[in-house]
CSV table of N, CA and C in Angstrom, one decimal:
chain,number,residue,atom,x,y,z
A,1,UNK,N,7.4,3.6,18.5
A,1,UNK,CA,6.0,4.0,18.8
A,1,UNK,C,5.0,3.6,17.7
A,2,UNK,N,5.3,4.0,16.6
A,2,UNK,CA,4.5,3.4,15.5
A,2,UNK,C,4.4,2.0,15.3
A,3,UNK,N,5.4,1.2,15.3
A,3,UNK,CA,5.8,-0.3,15.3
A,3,UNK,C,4.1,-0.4,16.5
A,4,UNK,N,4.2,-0.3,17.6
A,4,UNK,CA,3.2,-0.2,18.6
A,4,UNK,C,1.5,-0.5,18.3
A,5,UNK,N,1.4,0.6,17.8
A,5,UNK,CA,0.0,1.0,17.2
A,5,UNK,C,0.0,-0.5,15.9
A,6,UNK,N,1.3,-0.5,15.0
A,6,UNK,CA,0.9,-1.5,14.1
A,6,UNK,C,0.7,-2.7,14.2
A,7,UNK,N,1.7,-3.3,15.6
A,7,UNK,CA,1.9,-4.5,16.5
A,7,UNK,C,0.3,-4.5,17.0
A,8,UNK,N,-0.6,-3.4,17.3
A,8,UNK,CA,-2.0,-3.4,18.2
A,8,UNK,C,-2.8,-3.7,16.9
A,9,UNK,N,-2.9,-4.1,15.7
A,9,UNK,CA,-3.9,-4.5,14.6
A,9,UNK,C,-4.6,-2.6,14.7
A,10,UNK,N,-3.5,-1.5,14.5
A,10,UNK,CA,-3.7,-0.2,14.2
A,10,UNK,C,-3.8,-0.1,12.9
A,11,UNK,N,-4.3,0.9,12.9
A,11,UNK,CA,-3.9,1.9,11.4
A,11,UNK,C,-3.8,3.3,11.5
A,12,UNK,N,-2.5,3.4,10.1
A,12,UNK,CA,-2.2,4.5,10.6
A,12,UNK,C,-2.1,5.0,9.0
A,13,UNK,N,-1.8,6.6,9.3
A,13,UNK,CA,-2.4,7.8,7.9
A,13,UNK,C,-0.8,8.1,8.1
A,14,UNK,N,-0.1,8.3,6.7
A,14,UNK,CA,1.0,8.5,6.3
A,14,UNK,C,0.5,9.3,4.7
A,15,UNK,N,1.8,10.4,5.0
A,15,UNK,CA,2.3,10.9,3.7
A,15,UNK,C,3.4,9.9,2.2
A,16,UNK,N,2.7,10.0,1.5
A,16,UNK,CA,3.1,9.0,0.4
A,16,UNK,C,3.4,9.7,-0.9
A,17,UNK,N,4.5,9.2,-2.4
A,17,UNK,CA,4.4,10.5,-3.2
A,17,UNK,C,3.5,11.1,-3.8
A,18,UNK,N,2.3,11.1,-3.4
A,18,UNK,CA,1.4,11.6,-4.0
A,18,UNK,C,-0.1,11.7,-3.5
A,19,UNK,N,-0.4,11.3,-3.0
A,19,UNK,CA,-1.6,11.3,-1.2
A,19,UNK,C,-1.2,10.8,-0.2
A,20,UNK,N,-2.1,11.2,0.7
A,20,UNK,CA,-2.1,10.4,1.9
A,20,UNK,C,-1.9,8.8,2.1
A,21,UNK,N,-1.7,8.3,2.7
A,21,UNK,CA,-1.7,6.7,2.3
A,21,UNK,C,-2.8,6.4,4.0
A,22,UNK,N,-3.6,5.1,4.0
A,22,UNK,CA,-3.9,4.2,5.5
A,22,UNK,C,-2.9,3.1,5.4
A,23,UNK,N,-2.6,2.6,6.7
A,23,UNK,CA,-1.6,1.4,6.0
A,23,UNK,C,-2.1,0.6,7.7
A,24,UNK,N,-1.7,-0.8,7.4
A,24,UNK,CA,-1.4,-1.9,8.5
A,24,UNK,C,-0.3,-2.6,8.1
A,25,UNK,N,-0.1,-3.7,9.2
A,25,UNK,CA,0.3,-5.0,8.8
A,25,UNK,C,-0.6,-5.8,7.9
A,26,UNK,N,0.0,-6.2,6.9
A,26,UNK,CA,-0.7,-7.4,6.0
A,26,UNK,C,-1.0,-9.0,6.6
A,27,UNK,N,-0.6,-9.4,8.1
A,27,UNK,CA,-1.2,-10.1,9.0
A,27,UNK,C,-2.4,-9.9,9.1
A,28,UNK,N,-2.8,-8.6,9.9
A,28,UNK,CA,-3.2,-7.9,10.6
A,28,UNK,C,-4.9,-8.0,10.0
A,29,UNK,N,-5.5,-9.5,9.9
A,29,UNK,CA,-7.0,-9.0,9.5
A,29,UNK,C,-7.8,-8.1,10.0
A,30,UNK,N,-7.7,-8.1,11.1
A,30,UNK,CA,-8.7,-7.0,11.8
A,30,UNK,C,-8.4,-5.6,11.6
A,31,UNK,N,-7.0,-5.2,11.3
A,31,UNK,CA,-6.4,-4.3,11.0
A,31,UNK,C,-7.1,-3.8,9.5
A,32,UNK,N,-7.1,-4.6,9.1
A,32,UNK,CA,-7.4,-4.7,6.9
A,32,UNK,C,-8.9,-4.5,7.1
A,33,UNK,N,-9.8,-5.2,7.8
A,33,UNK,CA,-11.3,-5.0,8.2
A,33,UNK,C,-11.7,-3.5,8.7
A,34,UNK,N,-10.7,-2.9,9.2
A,34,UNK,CA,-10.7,-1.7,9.5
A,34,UNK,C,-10.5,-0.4,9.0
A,35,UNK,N,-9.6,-0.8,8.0
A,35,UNK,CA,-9.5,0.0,7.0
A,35,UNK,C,-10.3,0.1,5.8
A,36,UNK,N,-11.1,-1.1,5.5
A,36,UNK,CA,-12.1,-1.1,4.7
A,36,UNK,C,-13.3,-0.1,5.0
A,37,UNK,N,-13.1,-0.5,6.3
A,37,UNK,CA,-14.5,-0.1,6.8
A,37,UNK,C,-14.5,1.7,6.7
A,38,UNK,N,-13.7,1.9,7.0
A,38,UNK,CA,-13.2,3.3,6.8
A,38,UNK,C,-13.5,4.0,5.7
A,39,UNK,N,-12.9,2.7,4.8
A,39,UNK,CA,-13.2,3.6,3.3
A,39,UNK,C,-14.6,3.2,2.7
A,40,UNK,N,-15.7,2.4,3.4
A,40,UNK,CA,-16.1,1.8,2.9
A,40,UNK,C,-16.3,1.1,1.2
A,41,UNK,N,-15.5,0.2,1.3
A,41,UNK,CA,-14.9,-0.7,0.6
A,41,UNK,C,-14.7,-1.9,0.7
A,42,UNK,N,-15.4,-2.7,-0.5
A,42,UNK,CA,-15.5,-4.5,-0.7
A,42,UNK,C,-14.0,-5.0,-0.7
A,43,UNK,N,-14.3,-5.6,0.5
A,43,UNK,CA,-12.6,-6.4,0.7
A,43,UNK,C,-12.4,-7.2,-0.5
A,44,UNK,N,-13.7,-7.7,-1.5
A,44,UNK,CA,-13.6,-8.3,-2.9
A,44,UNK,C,-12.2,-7.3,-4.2
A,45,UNK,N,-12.2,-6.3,-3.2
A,45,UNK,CA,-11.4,-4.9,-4.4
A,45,UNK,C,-9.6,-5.9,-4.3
A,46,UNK,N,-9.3,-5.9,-2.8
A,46,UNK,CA,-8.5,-6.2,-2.7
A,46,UNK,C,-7.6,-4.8,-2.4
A,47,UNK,N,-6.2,-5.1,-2.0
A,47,UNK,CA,-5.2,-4.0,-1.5
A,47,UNK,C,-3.8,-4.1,-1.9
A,48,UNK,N,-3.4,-3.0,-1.7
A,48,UNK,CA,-1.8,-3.7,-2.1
A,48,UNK,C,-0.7,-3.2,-1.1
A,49,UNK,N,0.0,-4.1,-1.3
A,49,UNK,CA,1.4,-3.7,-0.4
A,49,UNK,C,2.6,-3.4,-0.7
A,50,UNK,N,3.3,-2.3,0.2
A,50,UNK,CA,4.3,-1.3,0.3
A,50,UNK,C,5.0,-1.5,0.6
A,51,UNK,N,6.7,-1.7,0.4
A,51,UNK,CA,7.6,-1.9,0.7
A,51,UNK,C,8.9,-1.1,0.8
A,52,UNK,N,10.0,-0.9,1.6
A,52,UNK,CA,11.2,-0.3,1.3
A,52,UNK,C,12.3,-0.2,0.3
A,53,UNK,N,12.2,-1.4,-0.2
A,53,UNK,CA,13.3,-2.5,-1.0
A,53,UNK,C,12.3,-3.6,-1.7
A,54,UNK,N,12.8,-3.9,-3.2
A,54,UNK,CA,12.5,-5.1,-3.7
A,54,UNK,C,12.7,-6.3,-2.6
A,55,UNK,N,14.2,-6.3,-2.0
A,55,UNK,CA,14.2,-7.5,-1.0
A,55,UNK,C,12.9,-7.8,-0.3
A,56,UNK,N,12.6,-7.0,0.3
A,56,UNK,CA,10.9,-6.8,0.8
A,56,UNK,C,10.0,-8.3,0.5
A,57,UNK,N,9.9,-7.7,-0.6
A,57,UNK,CA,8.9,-8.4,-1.4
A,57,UNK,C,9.7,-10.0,-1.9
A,58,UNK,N,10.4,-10.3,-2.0
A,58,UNK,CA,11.5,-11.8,-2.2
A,58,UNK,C,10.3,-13.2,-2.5
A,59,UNK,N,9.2,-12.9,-1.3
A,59,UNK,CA,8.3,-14.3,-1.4
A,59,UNK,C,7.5,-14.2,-2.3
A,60,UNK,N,6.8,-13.3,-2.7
A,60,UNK,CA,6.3,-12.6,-3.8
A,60,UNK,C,6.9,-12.9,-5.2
A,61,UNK,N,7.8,-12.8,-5.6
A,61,UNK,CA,8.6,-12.5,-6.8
A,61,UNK,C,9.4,-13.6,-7.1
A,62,UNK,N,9.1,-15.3,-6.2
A,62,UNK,CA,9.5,-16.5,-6.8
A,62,UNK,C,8.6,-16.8,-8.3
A,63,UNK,N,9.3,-17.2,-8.8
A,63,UNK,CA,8.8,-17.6,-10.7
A,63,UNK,C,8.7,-16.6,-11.1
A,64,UNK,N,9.4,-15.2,-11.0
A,64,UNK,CA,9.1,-14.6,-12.1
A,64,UNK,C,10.6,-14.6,-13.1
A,65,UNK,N,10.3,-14.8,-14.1
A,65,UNK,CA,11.5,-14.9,-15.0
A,65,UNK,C,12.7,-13.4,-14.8
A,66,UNK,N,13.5,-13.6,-15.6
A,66,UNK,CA,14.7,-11.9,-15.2
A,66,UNK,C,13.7,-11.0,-16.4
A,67,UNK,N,13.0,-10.9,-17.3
A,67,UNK,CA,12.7,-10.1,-18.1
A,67,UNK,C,11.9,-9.2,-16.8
A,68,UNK,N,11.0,-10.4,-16.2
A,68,UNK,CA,10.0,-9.3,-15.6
A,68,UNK,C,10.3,-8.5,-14.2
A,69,UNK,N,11.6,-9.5,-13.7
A,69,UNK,CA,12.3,-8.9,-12.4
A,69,UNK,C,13.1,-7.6,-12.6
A,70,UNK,N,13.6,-7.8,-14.1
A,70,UNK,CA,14.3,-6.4,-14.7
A,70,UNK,C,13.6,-5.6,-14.3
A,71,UNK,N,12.3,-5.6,-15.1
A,71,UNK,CA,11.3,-4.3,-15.3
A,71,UNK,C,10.9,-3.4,-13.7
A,72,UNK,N,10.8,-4.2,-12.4
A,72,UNK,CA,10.8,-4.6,-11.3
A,72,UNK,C,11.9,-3.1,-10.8
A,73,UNK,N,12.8,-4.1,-11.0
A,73,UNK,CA,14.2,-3.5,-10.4
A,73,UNK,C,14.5,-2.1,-11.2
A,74,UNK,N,13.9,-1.5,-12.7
A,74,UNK,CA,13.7,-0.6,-13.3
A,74,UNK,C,13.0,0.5,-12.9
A,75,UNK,N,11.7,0.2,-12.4
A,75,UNK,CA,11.1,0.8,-11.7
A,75,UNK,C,10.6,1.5,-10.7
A,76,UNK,N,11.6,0.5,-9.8
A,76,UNK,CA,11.2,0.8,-8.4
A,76,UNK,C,13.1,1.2,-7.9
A,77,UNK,N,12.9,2.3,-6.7
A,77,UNK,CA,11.2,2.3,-6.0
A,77,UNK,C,11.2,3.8,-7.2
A,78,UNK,N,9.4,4.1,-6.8
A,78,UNK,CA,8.8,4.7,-7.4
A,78,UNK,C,7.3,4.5,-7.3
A,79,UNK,N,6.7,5.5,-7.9
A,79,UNK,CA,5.0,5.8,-7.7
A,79,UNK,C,4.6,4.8,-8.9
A,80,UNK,N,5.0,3.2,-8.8
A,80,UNK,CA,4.1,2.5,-9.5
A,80,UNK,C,3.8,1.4,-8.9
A,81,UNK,N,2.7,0.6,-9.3
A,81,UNK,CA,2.2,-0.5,-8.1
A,81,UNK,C,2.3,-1.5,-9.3
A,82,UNK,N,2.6,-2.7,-9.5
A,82,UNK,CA,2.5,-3.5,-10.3
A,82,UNK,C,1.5,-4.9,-9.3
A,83,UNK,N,0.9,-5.3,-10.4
A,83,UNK,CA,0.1,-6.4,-10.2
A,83,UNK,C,0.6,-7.9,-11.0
A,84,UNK,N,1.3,-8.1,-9.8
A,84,UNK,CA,2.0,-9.9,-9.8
A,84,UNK,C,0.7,-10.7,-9.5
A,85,UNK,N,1.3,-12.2,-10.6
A,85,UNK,CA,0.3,-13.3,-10.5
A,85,UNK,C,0.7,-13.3,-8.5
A,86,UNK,N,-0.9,-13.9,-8.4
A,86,UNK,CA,-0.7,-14.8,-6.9
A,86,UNK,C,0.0,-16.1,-6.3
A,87,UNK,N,0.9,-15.6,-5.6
A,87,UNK,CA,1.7,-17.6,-5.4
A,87,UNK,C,1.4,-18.0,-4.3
A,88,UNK,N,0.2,-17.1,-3.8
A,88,UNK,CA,-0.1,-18.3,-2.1
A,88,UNK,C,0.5,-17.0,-1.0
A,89,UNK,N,1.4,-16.6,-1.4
A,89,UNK,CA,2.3,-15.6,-0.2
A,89,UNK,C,1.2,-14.4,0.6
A,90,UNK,N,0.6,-13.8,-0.2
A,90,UNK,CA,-0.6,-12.9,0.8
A,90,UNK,C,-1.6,-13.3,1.1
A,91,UNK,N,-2.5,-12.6,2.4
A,91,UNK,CA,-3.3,-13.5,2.7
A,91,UNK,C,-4.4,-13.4,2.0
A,92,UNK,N,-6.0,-13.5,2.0
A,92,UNK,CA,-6.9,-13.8,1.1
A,92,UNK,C,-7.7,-12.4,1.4
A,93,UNK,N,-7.1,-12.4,2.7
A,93,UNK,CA,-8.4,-10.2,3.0
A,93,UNK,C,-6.9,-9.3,2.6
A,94,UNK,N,-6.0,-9.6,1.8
A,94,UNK,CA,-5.5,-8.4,1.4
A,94,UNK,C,-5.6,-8.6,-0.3
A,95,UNK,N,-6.3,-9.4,-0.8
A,95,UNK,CA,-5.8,-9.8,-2.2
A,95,UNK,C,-7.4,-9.7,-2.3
A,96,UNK,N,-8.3,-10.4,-2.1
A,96,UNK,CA,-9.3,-10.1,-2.0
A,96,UNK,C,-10.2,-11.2,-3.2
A,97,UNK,N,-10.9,-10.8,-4.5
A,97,UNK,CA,-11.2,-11.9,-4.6
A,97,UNK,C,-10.4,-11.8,-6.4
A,98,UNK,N,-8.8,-11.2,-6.6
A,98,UNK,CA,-8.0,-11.1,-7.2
A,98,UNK,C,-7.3,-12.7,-7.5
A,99,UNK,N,-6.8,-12.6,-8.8
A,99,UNK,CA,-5.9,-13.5,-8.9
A,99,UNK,C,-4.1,-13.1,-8.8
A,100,UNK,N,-3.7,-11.7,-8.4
A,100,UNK,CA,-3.0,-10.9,-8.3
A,100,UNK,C,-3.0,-10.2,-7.2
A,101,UNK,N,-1.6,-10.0,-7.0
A,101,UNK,CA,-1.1,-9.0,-5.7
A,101,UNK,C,-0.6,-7.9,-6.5
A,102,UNK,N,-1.1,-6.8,-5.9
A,102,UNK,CA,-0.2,-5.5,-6.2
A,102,UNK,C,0.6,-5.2,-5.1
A,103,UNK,N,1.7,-4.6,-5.9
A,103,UNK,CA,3.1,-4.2,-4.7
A,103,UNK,C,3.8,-3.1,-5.4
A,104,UNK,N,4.2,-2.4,-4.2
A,104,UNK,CA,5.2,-1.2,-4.8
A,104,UNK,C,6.4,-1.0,-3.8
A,105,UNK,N,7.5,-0.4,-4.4
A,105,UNK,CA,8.6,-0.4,-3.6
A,105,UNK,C,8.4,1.8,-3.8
A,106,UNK,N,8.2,2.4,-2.6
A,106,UNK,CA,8.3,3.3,-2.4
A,106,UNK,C,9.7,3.9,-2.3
A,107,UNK,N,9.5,5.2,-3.1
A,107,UNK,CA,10.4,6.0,-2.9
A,107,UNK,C,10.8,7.4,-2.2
A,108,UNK,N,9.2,7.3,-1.2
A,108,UNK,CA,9.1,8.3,-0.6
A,108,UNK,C,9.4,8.1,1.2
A,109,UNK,N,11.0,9.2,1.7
A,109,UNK,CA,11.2,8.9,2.8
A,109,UNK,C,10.2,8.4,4.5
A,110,UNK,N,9.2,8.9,4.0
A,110,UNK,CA,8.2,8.7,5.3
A,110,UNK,C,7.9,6.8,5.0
A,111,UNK,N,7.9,6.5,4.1
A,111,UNK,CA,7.1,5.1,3.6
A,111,UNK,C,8.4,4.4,3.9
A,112,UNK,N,9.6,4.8,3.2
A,112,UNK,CA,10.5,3.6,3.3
A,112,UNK,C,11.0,3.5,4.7
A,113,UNK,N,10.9,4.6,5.5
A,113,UNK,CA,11.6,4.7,7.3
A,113,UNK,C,10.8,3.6,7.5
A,114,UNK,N,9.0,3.5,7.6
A,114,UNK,CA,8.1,2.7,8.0
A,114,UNK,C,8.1,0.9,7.4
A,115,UNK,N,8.4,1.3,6.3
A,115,UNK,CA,9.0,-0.5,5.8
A,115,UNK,C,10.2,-1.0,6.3
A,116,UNK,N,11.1,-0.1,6.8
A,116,UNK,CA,12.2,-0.5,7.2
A,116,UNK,C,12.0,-0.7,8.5
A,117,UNK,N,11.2,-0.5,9.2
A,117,UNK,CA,10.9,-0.7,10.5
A,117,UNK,C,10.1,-1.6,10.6
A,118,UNK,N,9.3,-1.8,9.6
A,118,UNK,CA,7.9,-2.9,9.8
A,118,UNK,C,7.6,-4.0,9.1
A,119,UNK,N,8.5,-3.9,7.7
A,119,UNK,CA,8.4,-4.3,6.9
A,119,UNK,C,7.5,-4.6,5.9
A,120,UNK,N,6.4,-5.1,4.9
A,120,UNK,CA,6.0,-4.3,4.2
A,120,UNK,C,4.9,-4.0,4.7
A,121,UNK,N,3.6,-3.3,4.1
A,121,UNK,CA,2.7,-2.4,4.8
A,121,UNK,C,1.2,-3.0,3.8
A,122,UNK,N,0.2,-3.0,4.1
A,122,UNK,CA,-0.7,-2.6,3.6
A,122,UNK,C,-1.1,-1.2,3.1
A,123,UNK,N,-1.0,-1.1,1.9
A,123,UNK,CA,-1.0,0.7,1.3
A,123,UNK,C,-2.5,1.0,1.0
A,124,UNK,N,-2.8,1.6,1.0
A,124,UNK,CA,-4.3,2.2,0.1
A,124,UNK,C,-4.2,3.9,0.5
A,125,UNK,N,-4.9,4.7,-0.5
A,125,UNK,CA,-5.1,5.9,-0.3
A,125,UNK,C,-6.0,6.1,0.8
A,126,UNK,N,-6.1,7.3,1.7
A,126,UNK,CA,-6.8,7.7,2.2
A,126,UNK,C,-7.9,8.7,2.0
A,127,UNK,N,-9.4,8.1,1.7
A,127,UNK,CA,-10.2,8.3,1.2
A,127,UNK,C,-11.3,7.0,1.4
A,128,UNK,N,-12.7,8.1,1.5
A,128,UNK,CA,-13.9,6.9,1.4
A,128,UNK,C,-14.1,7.0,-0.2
A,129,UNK,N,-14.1,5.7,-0.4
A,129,UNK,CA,-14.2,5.2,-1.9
A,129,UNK,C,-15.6,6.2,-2.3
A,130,UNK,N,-15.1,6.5,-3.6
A,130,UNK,CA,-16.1,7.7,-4.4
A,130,UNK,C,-15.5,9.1,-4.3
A,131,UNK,N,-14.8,9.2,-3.4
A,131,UNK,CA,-14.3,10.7,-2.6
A,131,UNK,C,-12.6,10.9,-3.3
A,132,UNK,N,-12.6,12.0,-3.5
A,132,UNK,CA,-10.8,12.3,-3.7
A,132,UNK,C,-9.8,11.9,-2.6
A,133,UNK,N,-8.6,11.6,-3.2
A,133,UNK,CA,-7.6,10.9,-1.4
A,133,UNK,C,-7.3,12.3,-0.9
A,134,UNK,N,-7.5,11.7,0.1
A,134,UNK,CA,-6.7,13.1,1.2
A,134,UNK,C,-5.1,13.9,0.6
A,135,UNK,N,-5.3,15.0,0.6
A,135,UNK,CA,-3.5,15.5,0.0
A,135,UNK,C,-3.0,16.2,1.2
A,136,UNK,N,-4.1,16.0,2.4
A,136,UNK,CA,-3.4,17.2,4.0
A,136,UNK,C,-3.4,16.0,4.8
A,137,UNK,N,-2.9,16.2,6.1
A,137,UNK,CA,-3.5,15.7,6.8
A,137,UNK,C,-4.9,16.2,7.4
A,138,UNK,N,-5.1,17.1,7.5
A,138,UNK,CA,-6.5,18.1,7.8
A,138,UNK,C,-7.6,16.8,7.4
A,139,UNK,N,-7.6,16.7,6.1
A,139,UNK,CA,-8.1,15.6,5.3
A,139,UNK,C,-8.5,14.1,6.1
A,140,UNK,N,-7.5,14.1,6.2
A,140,UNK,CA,-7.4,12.8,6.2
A,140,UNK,C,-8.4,12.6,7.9
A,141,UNK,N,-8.2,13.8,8.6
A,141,UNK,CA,-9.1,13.6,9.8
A,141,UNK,C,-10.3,13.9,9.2
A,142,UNK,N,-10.6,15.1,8.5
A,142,UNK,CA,-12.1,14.7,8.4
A,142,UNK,C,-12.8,13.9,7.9
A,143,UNK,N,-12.0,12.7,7.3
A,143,UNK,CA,-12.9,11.1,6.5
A,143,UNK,C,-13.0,10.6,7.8
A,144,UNK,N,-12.0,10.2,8.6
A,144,UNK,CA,-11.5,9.5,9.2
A,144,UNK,C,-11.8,9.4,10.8
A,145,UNK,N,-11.8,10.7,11.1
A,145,UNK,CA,-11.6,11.1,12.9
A,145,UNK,C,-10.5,10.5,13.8
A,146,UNK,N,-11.5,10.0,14.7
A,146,UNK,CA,-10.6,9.0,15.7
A,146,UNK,C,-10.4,7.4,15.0
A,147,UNK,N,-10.7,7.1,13.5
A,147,UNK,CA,-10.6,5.9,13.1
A,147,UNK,C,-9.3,5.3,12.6
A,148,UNK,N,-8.1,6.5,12.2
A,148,UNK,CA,-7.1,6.2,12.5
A,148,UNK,C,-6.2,6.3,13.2
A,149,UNK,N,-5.6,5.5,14.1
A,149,UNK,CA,-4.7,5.9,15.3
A,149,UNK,C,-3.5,6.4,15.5
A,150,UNK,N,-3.2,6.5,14.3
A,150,UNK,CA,-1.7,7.3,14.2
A,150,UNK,C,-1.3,7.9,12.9
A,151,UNK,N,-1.0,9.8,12.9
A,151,UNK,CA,-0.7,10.2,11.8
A,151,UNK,C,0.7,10.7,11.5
A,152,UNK,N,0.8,9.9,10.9
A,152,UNK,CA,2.8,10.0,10.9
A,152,UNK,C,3.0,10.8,10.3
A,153,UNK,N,3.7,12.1,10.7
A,153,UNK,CA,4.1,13.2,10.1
A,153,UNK,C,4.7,13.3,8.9
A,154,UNK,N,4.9,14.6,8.2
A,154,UNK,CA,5.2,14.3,6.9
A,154,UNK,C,4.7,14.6,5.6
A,155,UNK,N,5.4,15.4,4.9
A,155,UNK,CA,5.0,16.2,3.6
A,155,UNK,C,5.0,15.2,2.4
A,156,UNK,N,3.9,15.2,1.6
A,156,UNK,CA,3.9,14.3,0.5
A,156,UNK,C,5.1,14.6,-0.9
A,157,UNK,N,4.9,13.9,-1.2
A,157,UNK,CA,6.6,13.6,-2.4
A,157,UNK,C,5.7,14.6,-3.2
A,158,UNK,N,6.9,14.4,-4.4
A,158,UNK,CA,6.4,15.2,-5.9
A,158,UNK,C,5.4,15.0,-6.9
A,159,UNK,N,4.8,13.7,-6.7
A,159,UNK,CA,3.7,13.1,-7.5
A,159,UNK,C,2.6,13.7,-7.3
A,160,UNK,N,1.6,13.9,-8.7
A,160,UNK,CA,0.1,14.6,-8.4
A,160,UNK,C,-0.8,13.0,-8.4
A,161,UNK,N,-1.4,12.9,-7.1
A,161,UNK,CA,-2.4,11.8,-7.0
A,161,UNK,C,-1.8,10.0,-7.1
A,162,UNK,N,-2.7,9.2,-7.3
A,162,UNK,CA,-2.4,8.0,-6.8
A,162,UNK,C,-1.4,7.8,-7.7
A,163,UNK,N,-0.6,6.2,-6.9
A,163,UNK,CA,0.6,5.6,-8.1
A,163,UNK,C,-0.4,4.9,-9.5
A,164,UNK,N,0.7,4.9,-10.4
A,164,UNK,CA,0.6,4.6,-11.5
A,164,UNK,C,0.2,2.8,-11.6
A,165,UNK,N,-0.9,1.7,-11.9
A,165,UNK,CA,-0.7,0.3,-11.1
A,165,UNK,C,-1.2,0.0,-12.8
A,166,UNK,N,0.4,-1.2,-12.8
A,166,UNK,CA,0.3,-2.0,-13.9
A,166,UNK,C,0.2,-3.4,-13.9
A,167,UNK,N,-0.4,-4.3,-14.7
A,167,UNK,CA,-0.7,-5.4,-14.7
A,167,UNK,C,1.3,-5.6,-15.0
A,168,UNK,N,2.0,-7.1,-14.1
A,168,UNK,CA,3.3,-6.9,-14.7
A,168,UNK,C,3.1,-8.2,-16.0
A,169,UNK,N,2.3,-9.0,-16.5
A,169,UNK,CA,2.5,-9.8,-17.1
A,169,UNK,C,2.2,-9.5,-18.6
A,170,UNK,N,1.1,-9.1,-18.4
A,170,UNK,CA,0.2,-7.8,-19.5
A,170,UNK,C,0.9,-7.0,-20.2
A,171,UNK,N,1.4,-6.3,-18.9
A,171,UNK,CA,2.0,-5.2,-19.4
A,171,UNK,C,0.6,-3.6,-19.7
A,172,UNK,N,-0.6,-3.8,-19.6
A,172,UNK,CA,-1.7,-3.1,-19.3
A,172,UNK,C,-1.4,-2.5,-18.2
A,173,UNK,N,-1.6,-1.1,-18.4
A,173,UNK,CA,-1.6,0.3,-17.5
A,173,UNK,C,-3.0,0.3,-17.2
A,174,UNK,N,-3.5,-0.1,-15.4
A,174,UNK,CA,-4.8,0.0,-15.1
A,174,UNK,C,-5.3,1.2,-14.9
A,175,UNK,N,-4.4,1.8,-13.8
A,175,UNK,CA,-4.6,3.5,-13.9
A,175,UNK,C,-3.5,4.2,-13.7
């Protein structure tokens, strides 16, 4: 049923370890246009994407040497988003006007059921930019309303507030 809504250029509000998440398909431009619009937010910011599994991410993660695939594989899954150079693999409304993709391999059941089914996701908190992310669903309706089409049930993980997003070449902790 969710597959549905995401197959229809939907978006949908999910529990993630630490807020609410909006997610699409990373196809899905009208889907991404939608979710901006929501948050009102410069598709220039860019977004990142969620996955179940490093395999996930495979197109992504051509050239990176083993030191940085270690750190990768160390990491995840878990509440951290790392920002990989760009190799062409996302499209240009999810990266935005970045020279980098962020991606994260989640560790939180509600996320990884949805990657496993969908494969990876467009992630962002749910929230209009300036505003705290939603921690309810209650929340997440009152930003939102009828603007997201499906709220996938589900209690947020152990984490307080957004994932941790590191530059992976740098090695610079953004937030």
């Amino acid at each position: 049923m969710i597959s549905a809504y995401l197959l229809g250029d939907g978006v949908i509000a999910y529990p993630t370890e630490g807020v609410w998440g909006l997610g699409c398909l990373p196809a899905s431009a009208r889907a991404v246009a939608r979710i901006l619009a929501l948050k009102r937010r410069s598709w220039a910011q860019g977004l990142l994407l969620v996955a179940a599994d490093i395999s996930q991410f495979e197109d992504y993660l051509v050239g990176l040497d083993n030191e940085k695939r270690g750190e990768l594989e160390n990491n995840w899954p878990g509440p951290v988003t790392y920002l990989l150079p760009d190799n062409g693999v996302a499209p240009w409304w999810v990266i935005g006007n970045n020279t980098t993709v962020g991606l994260r391999v989640s560790d939180h059941p509600v996320v990884r059921a949805l990657c496993e089914s969908t494969g990876p996701l467009v992630s962002t908190s749910a929230n209009v930019t300036g505003h705290p992310a939603a921690v309810t669903s209650l929340q997440v309706r009152q930003y939102f309303g009828a603007g997201v089409d499906h709220l996938v049930p589900g209690q947020l993980g152990n984490s307080v507030g957004p994932s941790v997003i590191k530059h992976l070449v740098t090695g610079e902790k953004i937030r």
